[in-house]
Amino acid sequence: MIGNVAIVDRINLIQGQDLAHRWDVPAGDTLPAGTTVTLYMYSHNFSETLGIWPSIDVDTSGASFFIEADDLEPIPAGARFRVYVVYPDAPKPRLVWILGTVSRQG
């Protein structure tokens, strides 16, 4: 196989609730120092970018995100998301680490 295989996940948003989440790399893998991780949310058909949030913390074992409820309010159920990772070494490819859909409660 050529390329990476993304992890499939789901983000469940609850009206009025902030999103605080950490994704960890699989056992045996590490994120090198200087790695950046960013969450993008898109419309269901990827025609519109609905939000971009850099991780608040990246360490060797994963990345943490915190997004306030007000920023998430316009994100509809069925939206798509991608978590991109960029390693510090050249050529710095932007790789999809995690992908999935958004669901909503409340």
PDB file of C-alpha atoms in Angstrom:
ATOM      1  CA  MET A   1       0.000   0.000   0.000  1.00  0.00           C
ATOM      2  CA  ILE A   2       1.149   3.522  -0.732  1.00  0.00           C
ATOM      3  CA  GLY A   3       0.207   6.224   1.770  1.00  0.00           C
ATOM      4  CA  ASN A   4      -1.094   6.127   5.285  1.00  0.00           C
ATOM      5  CA  VAL A   5      -4.300   4.629   6.648  1.00  0.00           C
ATOM      6  CA  ALA A   6      -6.371   7.119   8.647  1.00  0.00           C
ATOM      7  CA  ILE A   7      -8.177   6.211  11.854  1.00  0.00           C
ATOM      8  CA  VAL A   8     -11.969   6.488  11.490  1.00  0.00           C
ATOM      9  CA  ASP A   9     -13.724   8.128  14.441  1.00  0.00           C
ATOM     10  CA  ARG A  10     -16.785  10.240  15.236  1.00  0.00           C
ATOM     11  CA  ILE A  11     -17.148  13.549  17.061  1.00  0.00           C
ATOM     12  CA  ASN A  12     -20.374  13.874  19.045  1.00  0.00           C
ATOM     13  CA  LEU A  13     -21.258  17.500  19.804  1.00  0.00           C
ATOM     14  CA  ILE A  14     -23.711  18.389  22.553  1.00  0.00           C
ATOM     15  CA  GLN A  15     -25.449  21.748  22.362  1.00  0.00           C
ATOM     16  CA  GLY A  16     -23.912  24.192  24.843  1.00  0.00           C
ATOM     17  CA  GLN A  17     -20.988  21.920  25.717  1.00  0.00           C
ATOM     18  CA  ASP A  18     -17.333  22.633  24.972  1.00  0.00           C
ATOM     19  CA  LEU A  19     -15.323  19.975  23.176  1.00  0.00           C
ATOM     20  CA  ALA A  20     -12.308  18.787  25.156  1.00  0.00           C
ATOM     21  CA  HIS A  21     -10.695  15.724  23.640  1.00  0.00           C
ATOM     22  CA  ARG A  22      -7.355  13.991  23.258  1.00  0.00           C
ATOM     23  CA  TRP A  23      -6.417  11.559  20.528  1.00  0.00           C
ATOM     24  CA  ASP A  24      -3.506   9.235  21.274  1.00  0.00           C
ATOM     25  CA  VAL A  25      -1.292   7.551  18.718  1.00  0.00           C
ATOM     26  CA  PRO A  26      -1.461   3.749  18.509  1.00  0.00           C
ATOM     27  CA  ALA A  27       0.767   1.795  20.898  1.00  0.00           C
ATOM     28  CA  GLY A  28       4.341   1.736  19.671  1.00  0.00           C
ATOM     29  CA  ASP A  29       4.028   4.951  17.623  1.00  0.00           C
ATOM     30  CA  THR A  30       5.196   8.404  18.684  1.00  0.00           C
ATOM     31  CA  LEU A  31       4.839  11.975  17.499  1.00  0.00           C
ATOM     32  CA  PRO A  32       8.244  13.659  17.184  1.00  0.00           C
ATOM     33  CA  ALA A  33       8.919  16.999  18.863  1.00  0.00           C
ATOM     34  CA  GLY A  34       7.780  19.846  16.620  1.00  0.00           C
ATOM     35  CA  THR A  35       4.815  17.945  15.158  1.00  0.00           C
ATOM     36  CA  THR A  36       1.701  20.056  14.570  1.00  0.00           C
ATOM     37  CA  VAL A  37      -1.831  18.649  14.697  1.00  0.00           C
ATOM     38  CA  THR A  38      -4.888  20.550  13.437  1.00  0.00           C
ATOM     39  CA  LEU A  39      -8.610  19.726  13.388  1.00  0.00           C
ATOM     40  CA  TYR A  40     -10.610  20.839  10.332  1.00  0.00           C
ATOM     41  CA  MET A  41     -14.386  20.582  10.063  1.00  0.00           C
ATOM     42  CA  TYR A  42     -16.078  20.630   6.660  1.00  0.00           C
ATOM     43  CA  SER A  43     -19.585  20.605   5.267  1.00  0.00           C
ATOM     44  CA  HIS A  44     -20.927  17.115   4.518  1.00  0.00           C
ATOM     45  CA  ASN A  45     -19.691  17.308   0.902  1.00  0.00           C
ATOM     46  CA  PHE A  46     -16.405  19.100   1.710  1.00  0.00           C
ATOM     47  CA  SER A  47     -17.494  22.185  -0.263  1.00  0.00           C
ATOM     48  CA  GLU A  48     -17.018  24.503   2.726  1.00  0.00           C
ATOM     49  CA  THR A  49     -14.541  24.668   5.597  1.00  0.00           C
ATOM     50  CA  LEU A  50     -16.563  25.233   8.780  1.00  0.00           C
ATOM     51  CA  GLY A  51     -13.721  25.584  11.260  1.00  0.00           C
ATOM     52  CA  ILE A  52     -10.010  25.097  11.854  1.00  0.00           C
ATOM     53  CA  TRP A  53      -8.570  24.483  15.316  1.00  0.00           C
ATOM     54  CA  PRO A  54      -4.904  23.818  16.138  1.00  0.00           C
ATOM     55  CA  SER A  55      -4.265  21.406  18.986  1.00  0.00           C
ATOM     56  CA  ILE A  56      -3.652  23.021  22.362  1.00  0.00           C
ATOM     57  CA  ASP A  57      -1.000  20.439  23.237  1.00  0.00           C
ATOM     58  CA  VAL A  58       1.018  17.888  21.287  1.00  0.00           C
ATOM     59  CA  ASP A  59       3.375  15.453  22.980  1.00  0.00           C
ATOM     60  CA  THR A  60       4.983  12.198  21.910  1.00  0.00           C
ATOM     61  CA  SER A  61       1.847  10.167  22.627  1.00  0.00           C
ATOM     62  CA  GLY A  62      -0.952  12.342  21.236  1.00  0.00           C
ATOM     63  CA  ALA A  63      -2.680  15.678  20.765  1.00  0.00           C
ATOM     64  CA  SER A  64      -5.298  17.554  22.797  1.00  0.00           C
ATOM     65  CA  PHE A  65      -8.009  19.912  21.606  1.00  0.00           C
ATOM     66  CA  PHE A  66     -10.292  22.388  23.352  1.00  0.00           C
ATOM     67  CA  ILE A  67     -13.041  24.175  21.421  1.00  0.00           C
ATOM     68  CA  GLU A  68     -15.644  26.404  23.045  1.00  0.00           C
ATOM     69  CA  ALA A  69     -19.319  25.562  22.582  1.00  0.00           C
ATOM     70  CA  ASP A  70     -20.054  28.875  20.824  1.00  0.00           C
ATOM     71  CA  ASP A  71     -17.505  28.020  18.114  1.00  0.00           C
ATOM     72  CA  LEU A  72     -19.138  24.623  17.593  1.00  0.00           C
ATOM     73  CA  GLU A  73     -22.728  25.876  17.424  1.00  0.00           C
ATOM     74  CA  PRO A  74     -22.754  26.331  13.613  1.00  0.00           C
ATOM     75  CA  ILE A  75     -21.340  22.827  12.973  1.00  0.00           C
ATOM     76  CA  PRO A  76     -24.264  20.635  11.798  1.00  0.00           C
ATOM     77  CA  ALA A  77     -24.799  16.927  12.254  1.00  0.00           C
ATOM     78  CA  GLY A  78     -23.356  15.170   9.232  1.00  0.00           C
ATOM     79  CA  ALA A  79     -20.404  17.538   8.918  1.00  0.00           C
ATOM     80  CA  ARG A  80     -17.081  15.865   8.186  1.00  0.00           C
ATOM     81  CA  PHE A  81     -13.815  16.298  10.026  1.00  0.00           C
ATOM     82  CA  ARG A  82     -10.161  15.612   9.435  1.00  0.00           C
ATOM     83  CA  VAL A  83      -7.290  15.715  11.918  1.00  0.00           C
ATOM     84  CA  TYR A  84      -4.136  16.567  10.016  1.00  0.00           C
ATOM     85  CA  VAL A  85      -0.640  15.910  11.301  1.00  0.00           C
ATOM     86  CA  VAL A  86       2.471  17.640   9.981  1.00  0.00           C
ATOM     87  CA  TYR A  87       5.815  16.210  11.044  1.00  0.00           C
ATOM     88  CA  PRO A  88       8.724  18.613  11.583  1.00  0.00           C
ATOM     89  CA  ASP A  89      11.132  17.035   9.081  1.00  0.00           C
ATOM     90  CA  ALA A  90      11.201  18.043   5.424  1.00  0.00           C
ATOM     91  CA  PRO A  91       9.257  17.784   3.176  1.00  0.00           C
ATOM     92  CA  LYS A  92       6.573  18.296   5.869  1.00  0.00           C
ATOM     93  CA  PRO A  93       3.660  16.476   4.247  1.00  0.00           C
ATOM     94  CA  ARG A  94       0.203  17.152   5.687  1.00  0.00           C
ATOM     95  CA  LEU A  95      -1.253  13.717   6.454  1.00  0.00           C
ATOM     96  CA  VAL A  96      -4.770  12.768   7.547  1.00  0.00           C
ATOM     97  CA  TRP A  97      -4.377  11.063  10.916  1.00  0.00           C
ATOM     98  CA  ILE A  98      -8.071  10.794  11.882  1.00  0.00           C
ATOM     99  CA  LEU A  99     -11.263  11.312   9.880  1.00  0.00           C
ATOM    100  CA  GLY A 100     -14.971  10.928  10.371  1.00  0.00           C
ATOM    101  CA  THR A 101     -18.355  12.545  10.769  1.00  0.00           C
ATOM    102  CA  VAL A 102     -19.988  14.795  13.341  1.00  0.00           C
ATOM    103  CA  SER A 103     -23.106  13.795  15.251  1.00  0.00           C
ATOM    104  CA  ARG A 104     -25.167  16.021  17.554  1.00  0.00           C
ATOM    105  CA  GLN A 105     -27.156  15.596  20.748  1.00  0.00           C
ATOM    106  CA  GLY A 106     -29.411  18.116  22.448  1.00  0.00           C
TER     107      GLY A 106
END
